[in-house]
Amino acid sequence: MRLKYDPPRYLLFSSNGRMGPPPAMRAFPAAFFTLVLTVLVGVAFALYLIFRSLKDHVDEADRVISELQRGNLKARFPTGRNDEIGKAMERFNHMAEEIERLMEQLRSVERSRAFLLQELTHDLRTPVASLSNLLETIFSQVKMDETIADLAELAQKETDYIARMVEDLLLLAQVSEPSYRAQQGAVDLDALIEEEGDALSLRSQGRVAFEKSTSLEEALVPGDEHLLRRLFRNGLENAFSFARQKVRVSLASDGKGGLVIRIQDDGEGFSPEMLITFGERRTKRKINTGRAGRLSLGLGSVIMKTVTTLHRGELRALNDRGAVVEIRLPAVALNGSEKDSV
């Protein structure tokens, strides 16, 4: 290499024939790449471990929540962690323990209530039946003036009401039990409704006519015949009580594999309040103008709704030239599908 001097000077280098950066500089890119790759692999592995840990916690949470949804209130998270997740699990376990305690108290109260109600209704059956027989004997064997006869007739009606209420309360207590299971069988609603309607028409001594129409070859529903008979008996009795001249019942397919049954009278129809509260328990007795001014708690509609719900059906009240009670029930399955014939 020539240097700027006068006279000129030269700088000589000794080389082994290889030109380029020193070995340390040549190794730097490889070392940097290795370092970056190591960092990326470490970060990816750490993220994988975090993901696996979170996934395990999510799976555990899903398992515990699923157990709680199935009714196992003793399901808990495993404890022992000292981090925030462990603290959250402990708080959840405390909450689950409190819920279990409250639910057990509710179950205990409900069991006591149901037991008391059943005992009470059983104990009332005998004296009410005796009182009813006594009144019937007085009517048949004792001559009374008009005032006393009216009072005795009122006493007989109230006794009949109490007897019916006792039966209603006993039925509600039985079907409200969580362990209650209705008997299952294929029930012919066409024949059942015709039997109940004809009996009520005969009892009314011709005052109210009964008509039934159906567009079905068969009207079979799965369920408990005793409960279904009670359902339609209550609906028909209510219709006969308020009808002027006629009660109509129609059975048809709902087009969705079920049946729709309409019980219609030609009376004044439901009041606006009754349309909203039909099927709900009342806390006060009300005068039932369709039954000679007799007071009623409305347990008949409560039983209808309870039985309909037990059979996976729907119940509603509406007005259409009189009062209408519409009941929808699933039909008996034929060849794996719901019956749907018109």
PDB file of C-alpha atoms in Angstrom, residues 72-312:
ATOM      1  CA  ASN A  72     -74.156 -33.158  41.804  1.00  0.00           C
ATOM      2  CA  LEU A  73     -73.793 -30.265  44.234  1.00  0.00           C
ATOM      3  CA  LYS A  74     -70.753 -31.899  45.837  1.00  0.00           C
ATOM      4  CA  ALA A  75     -68.561 -31.273  42.780  1.00  0.00           C
ATOM      5  CA  ARG A  76     -65.515 -29.175  43.720  1.00  0.00           C
ATOM      6  CA  PHE A  77     -62.242 -27.930  42.238  1.00  0.00           C
ATOM      7  CA  PRO A  78     -59.045 -29.574  43.529  1.00  0.00           C
ATOM      8  CA  THR A  79     -57.203 -27.291  45.936  1.00  0.00           C
ATOM      9  CA  GLY A  80     -53.527 -26.828  46.756  1.00  0.00           C
ATOM     10  CA  ARG A  81     -52.431 -24.108  44.349  1.00  0.00           C
ATOM     11  CA  ASN A  82     -51.084 -20.873  45.814  1.00  0.00           C
ATOM     12  CA  ASP A  83     -51.489 -18.674  42.734  1.00  0.00           C
ATOM     13  CA  GLU A  84     -54.470 -16.537  41.712  1.00  0.00           C
ATOM     14  CA  ILE A  85     -56.112 -19.441  39.910  1.00  0.00           C
ATOM     15  CA  GLY A  86     -55.926 -21.508  43.082  1.00  0.00           C
ATOM     16  CA  LYS A  87     -57.490 -18.684  45.091  1.00  0.00           C
ATOM     17  CA  ALA A  88     -60.297 -18.379  42.538  1.00  0.00           C
ATOM     18  CA  MET A  89     -60.919 -22.136  42.798  1.00  0.00           C
ATOM     19  CA  GLU A  90     -61.148 -21.900  46.589  1.00  0.00           C
ATOM     20  CA  ARG A  91     -63.652 -19.038  46.344  1.00  0.00           C
ATOM     21  CA  PHE A  92     -65.707 -21.080  43.882  1.00  0.00           C
ATOM     22  CA  ASN A  93     -65.636 -24.072  46.242  1.00  0.00           C
ATOM     23  CA  HIS A  94     -66.869 -21.897  49.118  1.00  0.00           C
ATOM     24  CA  MET A  95     -69.701 -20.622  46.911  1.00  0.00           C
ATOM     25  CA  ALA A  96     -70.627 -24.186  45.881  1.00  0.00           C
ATOM     26  CA  GLU A  97     -70.677 -25.275  49.527  1.00  0.00           C
ATOM     27  CA  GLU A  98     -73.043 -22.420  50.399  1.00  0.00           C
ATOM     28  CA  ILE A  99     -75.320 -23.289  47.468  1.00  0.00           C
ATOM     29  CA  GLU A 100     -75.354 -26.944  48.554  1.00  0.00           C
ATOM     30  CA  ARG A 101     -76.255 -25.943  52.108  1.00  0.00           C
ATOM     31  CA  LEU A 102     -79.106 -23.694  50.948  1.00  0.00           C
ATOM     32  CA  MET A 103     -80.437 -26.323  48.537  1.00  0.00           C
ATOM     33  CA  GLU A 104     -80.424 -28.941  51.278  1.00  0.00           C
ATOM     34  CA  GLN A 105     -82.408 -26.578  53.490  1.00  0.00           C
ATOM     35  CA  LEU A 106     -84.910 -26.023  50.664  1.00  0.00           C
ATOM     36  CA  ARG A 107     -85.225 -29.769  50.092  1.00  0.00           C
ATOM     37  CA  SER A 108     -85.790 -30.326  53.793  1.00  0.00           C
ATOM     38  CA  VAL A 109     -88.479 -27.644  53.921  1.00  0.00           C
ATOM     39  CA  GLU A 110     -90.136 -29.014  50.767  1.00  0.00           C
ATOM     40  CA  ARG A 111     -90.108 -32.566  52.140  1.00  0.00           C
ATOM     41  CA  SER A 112     -91.655 -31.357  55.385  1.00  0.00           C
ATOM     42  CA  ARG A 113     -94.287 -29.346  53.520  1.00  0.00           C
ATOM     43  CA  ALA A 114     -95.215 -32.239  51.249  1.00  0.00           C
ATOM     44  CA  PHE A 115     -95.354 -34.663  54.179  1.00  0.00           C
ATOM     45  CA  LEU A 116     -97.522 -32.298  56.214  1.00  0.00           C
ATOM     46  CA  LEU A 117     -99.835 -31.693  53.258  1.00  0.00           C
ATOM     47  CA  GLN A 118    -100.266 -35.401  52.577  1.00  0.00           C
ATOM     48  CA  GLU A 119    -100.886 -36.166  56.241  1.00  0.00           C
ATOM     49  CA  LEU A 120    -103.377 -33.325  56.495  1.00  0.00           C
ATOM     50  CA  THR A 121    -105.325 -34.355  53.421  1.00  0.00           C
ATOM     51  CA  HIS A 122    -105.377 -38.000  54.505  1.00  0.00           C
ATOM     52  CA  ASP A 123    -106.669 -36.997  57.940  1.00  0.00           C
ATOM     53  CA  LEU A 124    -109.344 -34.747  56.431  1.00  0.00           C
ATOM     54  CA  ARG A 125    -110.753 -37.388  54.111  1.00  0.00           C
ATOM     55  CA  THR A 126    -112.591 -39.385  56.771  1.00  0.00           C
ATOM     56  CA  PRO A 127    -114.349 -36.539  58.638  1.00  0.00           C
ATOM     57  CA  VAL A 128    -115.329 -34.814  55.392  1.00  0.00           C
ATOM     58  CA  ALA A 129    -116.798 -38.044  54.026  1.00  0.00           C
ATOM     59  CA  SER A 130    -118.674 -38.589  57.293  1.00  0.00           C
ATOM     60  CA  LEU A 131    -120.040 -35.048  57.228  1.00  0.00           C
ATOM     61  CA  SER A 132    -121.196 -35.470  53.634  1.00  0.00           C
ATOM     62  CA  ASN A 133    -122.972 -38.736  54.472  1.00  0.00           C
ATOM     63  CA  LEU A 134    -124.610 -37.100  57.482  1.00  0.00           C
ATOM     64  CA  LEU A 135    -125.956 -34.236  55.379  1.00  0.00           C
ATOM     65  CA  GLU A 136    -127.289 -36.655  52.767  1.00  0.00           C
ATOM     66  CA  THR A 137    -129.056 -38.598  55.519  1.00  0.00           C
ATOM     67  CA  ILE A 138    -130.609 -35.404  56.883  1.00  0.00           C
ATOM     68  CA  PHE A 139    -131.843 -34.447  53.411  1.00  0.00           C
ATOM     69  CA  SER A 140    -133.444 -37.824  52.850  1.00  0.00           C
ATOM     70  CA  GLN A 141    -135.033 -38.395  56.255  1.00  0.00           C
ATOM     71  CA  VAL A 142    -135.718 -35.027  57.893  1.00  0.00           C
ATOM     72  CA  LYS A 143    -138.374 -32.565  56.793  1.00  0.00           C
ATOM     73  CA  MET A 144    -137.099 -28.980  56.932  1.00  0.00           C
ATOM     74  CA  ASP A 145    -138.582 -25.588  56.254  1.00  0.00           C
ATOM     75  CA  GLU A 146    -137.284 -23.590  53.304  1.00  0.00           C
ATOM     76  CA  THR A 147    -134.688 -21.553  55.220  1.00  0.00           C
ATOM     77  CA  ILE A 148    -133.128 -24.555  56.933  1.00  0.00           C
ATOM     78  CA  ALA A 149    -133.202 -26.503  53.678  1.00  0.00           C
ATOM     79  CA  ASP A 150    -131.294 -23.705  51.937  1.00  0.00           C
ATOM     80  CA  LEU A 151    -128.706 -23.672  54.720  1.00  0.00           C
ATOM     81  CA  ALA A 152    -128.364 -27.441  54.568  1.00  0.00           C
ATOM     82  CA  GLU A 153    -127.942 -27.296  50.797  1.00  0.00           C
ATOM     83  CA  LEU A 154    -125.235 -24.666  51.180  1.00  0.00           C
ATOM     84  CA  ALA A 155    -123.526 -26.840  53.787  1.00  0.00           C
ATOM     85  CA  GLN A 156    -123.649 -29.771  51.381  1.00  0.00           C
ATOM     86  CA  LYS A 157    -122.069 -27.706  48.597  1.00  0.00           C
ATOM     87  CA  GLU A 158    -119.295 -26.475  50.869  1.00  0.00           C
ATOM     88  CA  THR A 159    -118.688 -30.007  52.108  1.00  0.00           C
ATOM     89  CA  ASP A 160    -118.408 -31.238  48.526  1.00  0.00           C
ATOM     90  CA  TYR A 161    -116.027 -28.377  47.802  1.00  0.00           C
ATOM     91  CA  ILE A 162    -113.835 -29.266  50.792  1.00  0.00           C
ATOM     92  CA  ALA A 163    -113.801 -32.922  49.731  1.00  0.00           C
ATOM     93  CA  ARG A 164    -112.758 -31.924  46.213  1.00  0.00           C
ATOM     94  CA  MET A 165    -110.125 -29.538  47.564  1.00  0.00           C
ATOM     95  CA  VAL A 166    -108.670 -32.297  49.758  1.00  0.00           C
ATOM     96  CA  GLU A 167    -108.335 -34.559  46.716  1.00  0.00           C
ATOM     97  CA  ASP A 168    -106.823 -31.727  44.672  1.00  0.00           C
ATOM     98  CA  LEU A 169    -104.269 -30.892  47.359  1.00  0.00           C
ATOM     99  CA  LEU A 170    -103.310 -34.536  47.740  1.00  0.00           C
ATOM    100  CA  LEU A 171    -102.837 -34.916  43.990  1.00  0.00           C
ATOM    101  CA  LEU A 172    -100.746 -31.745  43.790  1.00  0.00           C
ATOM    102  CA  ALA A 173     -98.606 -32.900  46.709  1.00  0.00           C
ATOM    103  CA  GLN A 174     -97.967 -36.224  44.988  1.00  0.00           C
ATOM    104  CA  VAL A 175     -97.118 -34.937  41.514  1.00  0.00           C
ATOM    105  CA  SER A 176     -94.974 -32.099  42.899  1.00  0.00           C
ATOM    106  CA  GLU A 177     -92.578 -34.559  44.503  1.00  0.00           C
ATOM    107  CA  PRO A 178     -89.200 -34.545  42.661  1.00  0.00           C
ATOM    108  CA  SER A 179     -89.153 -38.350  42.860  1.00  0.00           C
ATOM    109  CA  TYR A 180     -92.653 -38.701  41.378  1.00  0.00           C
ATOM    110  CA  ARG A 181     -92.807 -40.675  38.144  1.00  0.00           C
ATOM    111  CA  ALA A 182     -96.075 -40.887  36.231  1.00  0.00           C
ATOM    112  CA  GLN A 183     -97.205 -44.240  34.859  1.00  0.00           C
ATOM    113  CA  GLN A 184     -96.571 -44.500  31.134  1.00  0.00           C
ATOM    114  CA  GLY A 185     -98.904 -46.068  28.599  1.00  0.00           C
ATOM    115  CA  ALA A 186    -100.806 -45.308  25.408  1.00  0.00           C
ATOM    116  CA  VAL A 187    -103.982 -43.449  26.409  1.00  0.00           C
ATOM    117  CA  ASP A 188    -106.902 -43.112  23.982  1.00  0.00           C
ATOM    118  CA  LEU A 189    -108.003 -39.505  24.490  1.00  0.00           C
ATOM    119  CA  ASP A 190    -110.955 -39.864  22.128  1.00  0.00           C
ATOM    120  CA  ALA A 191    -112.600 -42.525  24.293  1.00  0.00           C
ATOM    121  CA  LEU A 192    -111.547 -40.893  27.562  1.00  0.00           C
ATOM    122  CA  ILE A 193    -113.009 -37.493  26.677  1.00  0.00           C
ATOM    123  CA  GLU A 194    -116.212 -39.051  25.381  1.00  0.00           C
ATOM    124  CA  GLU A 195    -116.697 -40.949  28.659  1.00  0.00           C
ATOM    125  CA  GLU A 196    -116.148 -37.869  30.813  1.00  0.00           C
ATOM    126  CA  GLY A 197    -118.275 -35.621  28.594  1.00  0.00           C
ATOM    127  CA  ASP A 198    -121.222 -38.022  28.474  1.00  0.00           C
ATOM    128  CA  ALA A 199    -121.115 -38.449  32.258  1.00  0.00           C
ATOM    129  CA  LEU A 200    -121.179 -34.690  32.842  1.00  0.00           C
ATOM    130  CA  SER A 201    -123.948 -34.186  30.294  1.00  0.00           C
ATOM    131  CA  LEU A 202    -126.029 -36.820  32.077  1.00  0.00           C
ATOM    132  CA  ARG A 203    -125.306 -35.178  35.413  1.00  0.00           C
ATOM    133  CA  SER A 204    -126.507 -31.819  34.090  1.00  0.00           C
ATOM    134  CA  GLN A 205    -129.887 -33.478  33.361  1.00  0.00           C
ATOM    135  CA  GLY A 206    -129.973 -32.209  29.798  1.00  0.00           C
ATOM    136  CA  ARG A 207    -129.267 -28.589  30.665  1.00  0.00           C
ATOM    137  CA  VAL A 208    -125.981 -28.645  28.724  1.00  0.00           C
ATOM    138  CA  ALA A 209    -125.370 -30.670  25.557  1.00  0.00           C
ATOM    139  CA  PHE A 210    -122.008 -32.266  24.820  1.00  0.00           C
ATOM    140  CA  GLU A 211    -120.470 -32.442  21.342  1.00  0.00           C
ATOM    141  CA  LYS A 212    -117.151 -34.002  20.337  1.00  0.00           C
ATOM    142  CA  SER A 213    -115.498 -33.848  16.938  1.00  0.00           C
ATOM    143  CA  THR A 214    -112.218 -35.302  15.730  1.00  0.00           C
ATOM    144  CA  SER A 215    -110.280 -35.423  12.481  1.00  0.00           C
ATOM    145  CA  LEU A 216    -107.985 -38.203  13.728  1.00  0.00           C
ATOM    146  CA  GLU A 217    -108.070 -41.930  13.111  1.00  0.00           C
ATOM    147  CA  GLU A 218    -106.508 -42.385  16.552  1.00  0.00           C
ATOM    148  CA  ALA A 219    -105.874 -39.986  19.421  1.00  0.00           C
ATOM    149  CA  LEU A 220    -103.234 -41.823  21.431  1.00  0.00           C
ATOM    150  CA  VAL A 221    -100.888 -39.986  23.780  1.00  0.00           C
ATOM    151  CA  PRO A 222     -98.186 -41.424  26.053  1.00  0.00           C
ATOM    152  CA  GLY A 223     -98.861 -40.886  29.725  1.00  0.00           C
ATOM    153  CA  ASP A 224    -100.696 -41.728  32.924  1.00  0.00           C
ATOM    154  CA  GLU A 225    -104.381 -42.472  32.265  1.00  0.00           C
ATOM    155  CA  HIS A 226    -105.445 -41.460  35.786  1.00  0.00           C
ATOM    156  CA  LEU A 227    -103.747 -38.063  35.538  1.00  0.00           C
ATOM    157  CA  LEU A 228    -104.965 -37.430  31.998  1.00  0.00           C
ATOM    158  CA  ARG A 229    -108.507 -38.327  33.023  1.00  0.00           C
ATOM    159  CA  ARG A 230    -108.229 -35.844  35.882  1.00  0.00           C
ATOM    160  CA  LEU A 231    -106.915 -33.209  33.470  1.00  0.00           C
ATOM    161  CA  PHE A 232    -109.852 -33.463  31.063  1.00  0.00           C
ATOM    162  CA  ARG A 233    -112.413 -33.995  33.803  1.00  0.00           C
ATOM    163  CA  ASN A 234    -111.392 -30.683  35.363  1.00  0.00           C
ATOM    164  CA  GLY A 235    -111.506 -28.931  32.000  1.00  0.00           C
ATOM    165  CA  LEU A 236    -114.913 -30.353  31.120  1.00  0.00           C
ATOM    166  CA  GLU A 237    -116.379 -29.646  34.564  1.00  0.00           C
ATOM    167  CA  ASN A 238    -115.284 -26.040  34.254  1.00  0.00           C
ATOM    168  CA  ALA A 239    -116.865 -25.790  30.789  1.00  0.00           C
ATOM    169  CA  PHE A 240    -120.151 -27.387  31.918  1.00  0.00           C
ATOM    170  CA  SER A 241    -120.314 -25.005  34.888  1.00  0.00           C
ATOM    171  CA  PHE A 242    -120.226 -21.881  32.730  1.00  0.00           C
ATOM    172  CA  ALA A 243    -121.902 -23.109  29.524  1.00  0.00           C
ATOM    173  CA  ARG A 244    -125.357 -21.848  28.630  1.00  0.00           C
ATOM    174  CA  GLN A 245    -126.411 -24.698  26.363  1.00  0.00           C
ATOM    175  CA  LYS A 246    -123.465 -26.529  24.835  1.00  0.00           C
ATOM    176  CA  VAL A 247    -119.891 -27.728  25.409  1.00  0.00           C
ATOM    177  CA  ARG A 248    -117.798 -28.626  22.369  1.00  0.00           C
ATOM    178  CA  VAL A 249    -114.552 -30.613  22.311  1.00  0.00           C
ATOM    179  CA  SER A 250    -112.390 -30.980  19.205  1.00  0.00           C
ATOM    180  CA  LEU A 251    -109.336 -33.180  18.675  1.00  0.00           C
ATOM    181  CA  ALA A 252    -106.904 -32.567  15.825  1.00  0.00           C
ATOM    182  CA  SER A 253    -103.276 -32.846  14.838  1.00  0.00           C
ATOM    183  CA  ASP A 254    -101.065 -29.852  15.489  1.00  0.00           C
ATOM    184  CA  GLY A 255     -99.007 -30.640  12.375  1.00  0.00           C
ATOM    185  CA  LYS A 256     -95.879 -31.193  14.468  1.00  0.00           C
ATOM    186  CA  GLY A 257     -96.356 -34.750  15.657  1.00  0.00           C
ATOM    187  CA  GLY A 258     -98.718 -33.875  18.499  1.00  0.00           C
ATOM    188  CA  LEU A 259    -102.386 -33.384  19.312  1.00  0.00           C
ATOM    189  CA  VAL A 260    -104.344 -30.246  20.109  1.00  0.00           C
ATOM    190  CA  ILE A 261    -107.541 -30.550  22.145  1.00  0.00           C
ATOM    191  CA  ARG A 262    -109.928 -27.598  22.490  1.00  0.00           C
ATOM    192  CA  ILE A 263    -112.610 -27.515  25.195  1.00  0.00           C
ATOM    193  CA  GLN A 264    -115.088 -24.728  24.432  1.00  0.00           C
ATOM    194  CA  ASP A 265    -118.277 -23.550  26.126  1.00  0.00           C
ATOM    195  CA  ASP A 266    -120.845 -20.975  24.983  1.00  0.00           C
ATOM    196  CA  GLY A 267    -120.744 -18.946  28.187  1.00  0.00           C
ATOM    197  CA  GLU A 268    -119.435 -15.469  28.871  1.00  0.00           C
ATOM    198  CA  GLY A 269    -115.778 -16.449  28.527  1.00  0.00           C
ATOM    199  CA  PHE A 270    -112.794 -15.826  30.751  1.00  0.00           C
ATOM    200  CA  SER A 271    -112.211 -12.498  32.431  1.00  0.00           C
ATOM    201  CA  PRO A 272    -109.029 -10.611  31.441  1.00  0.00           C
ATOM    202  CA  GLU A 273    -107.503 -11.492  34.806  1.00  0.00           C
ATOM    203  CA  MET A 274    -108.301 -15.181  34.412  1.00  0.00           C
ATOM    204  CA  LEU A 275    -106.708 -15.286  30.962  1.00  0.00           C
ATOM    205  CA  ILE A 276    -103.441 -14.204  32.588  1.00  0.00           C
ATOM    206  CA  THR A 277    -103.594 -16.263  35.784  1.00  0.00           C
ATOM    207  CA  PHE A 278    -105.174 -19.470  34.443  1.00  0.00           C
ATOM    208  CA  GLY A 279    -103.222 -22.394  35.873  1.00  0.00           C
ATOM    209  CA  GLU A 280    -101.650 -20.388  38.701  1.00  0.00           C
ATOM    210  CA  ARG A 281    -102.449 -20.757  42.366  1.00  0.00           C
ATOM    211  CA  ARG A 282    -104.513 -18.047  43.988  1.00  0.00           C
ATOM    212  CA  THR A 283    -103.878 -16.893  47.527  1.00  0.00           C
ATOM    213  CA  LYS A 284    -107.509 -15.864  48.119  1.00  0.00           C
ATOM    214  CA  ARG A 285    -110.794 -17.592  47.519  1.00  0.00           C
ATOM    215  CA  LYS A 286    -113.004 -16.012  44.874  1.00  0.00           C
ATOM    216  CA  ILE A 287    -116.691 -16.355  44.124  1.00  0.00           C
ATOM    217  CA  ASN A 288    -117.244 -18.729  41.225  1.00  0.00           C
ATOM    218  CA  THR A 289    -120.422 -17.413  39.602  1.00  0.00           C
ATOM    219  CA  GLY A 290    -120.775 -20.495  37.450  1.00  0.00           C
ATOM    220  CA  ARG A 291    -121.245 -22.747  40.465  1.00  0.00           C
ATOM    221  CA  ALA A 292    -124.010 -21.198  42.527  1.00  0.00           C
ATOM    222  CA  GLY A 293    -121.775 -18.595  44.086  1.00  0.00           C
ATOM    223  CA  ARG A 294    -119.440 -21.166  45.609  1.00  0.00           C
ATOM    224  CA  LEU A 295    -116.021 -19.934  46.724  1.00  0.00           C
ATOM    225  CA  SER A 296    -112.992 -21.409  44.983  1.00  0.00           C
ATOM    226  CA  LEU A 297    -109.210 -21.401  45.175  1.00  0.00           C
ATOM    227  CA  GLY A 298    -108.893 -22.313  41.500  1.00  0.00           C
ATOM    228  CA  LEU A 299    -107.003 -25.550  42.145  1.00  0.00           C
ATOM    229  CA  GLY A 300    -108.691 -27.188  39.148  1.00  0.00           C
ATOM    230  CA  SER A 301    -106.742 -25.113  36.633  1.00  0.00           C
ATOM    231  CA  VAL A 302    -103.550 -25.608  38.673  1.00  0.00           C
ATOM    232  CA  ILE A 303    -103.968 -29.376  38.406  1.00  0.00           C
ATOM    233  CA  MET A 304    -104.618 -29.063  34.670  1.00  0.00           C
ATOM    234  CA  LYS A 305    -101.408 -27.125  34.132  1.00  0.00           C
ATOM    235  CA  THR A 306     -99.393 -29.437  36.394  1.00  0.00           C
ATOM    236  CA  VAL A 307    -100.586 -32.589  34.619  1.00  0.00           C
ATOM    237  CA  THR A 308    -100.056 -31.018  31.190  1.00  0.00           C
ATOM    238  CA  THR A 309     -96.497 -30.043  32.107  1.00  0.00           C
ATOM    239  CA  LEU A 310     -95.794 -33.551  33.426  1.00  0.00           C
ATOM    240  CA  HIS A 311     -96.784 -34.899  30.008  1.00  0.00           C
ATOM    241  CA  ARG A 312     -94.552 -32.388  28.155  1.00  0.00           C
TER     242      ARG A 312
END
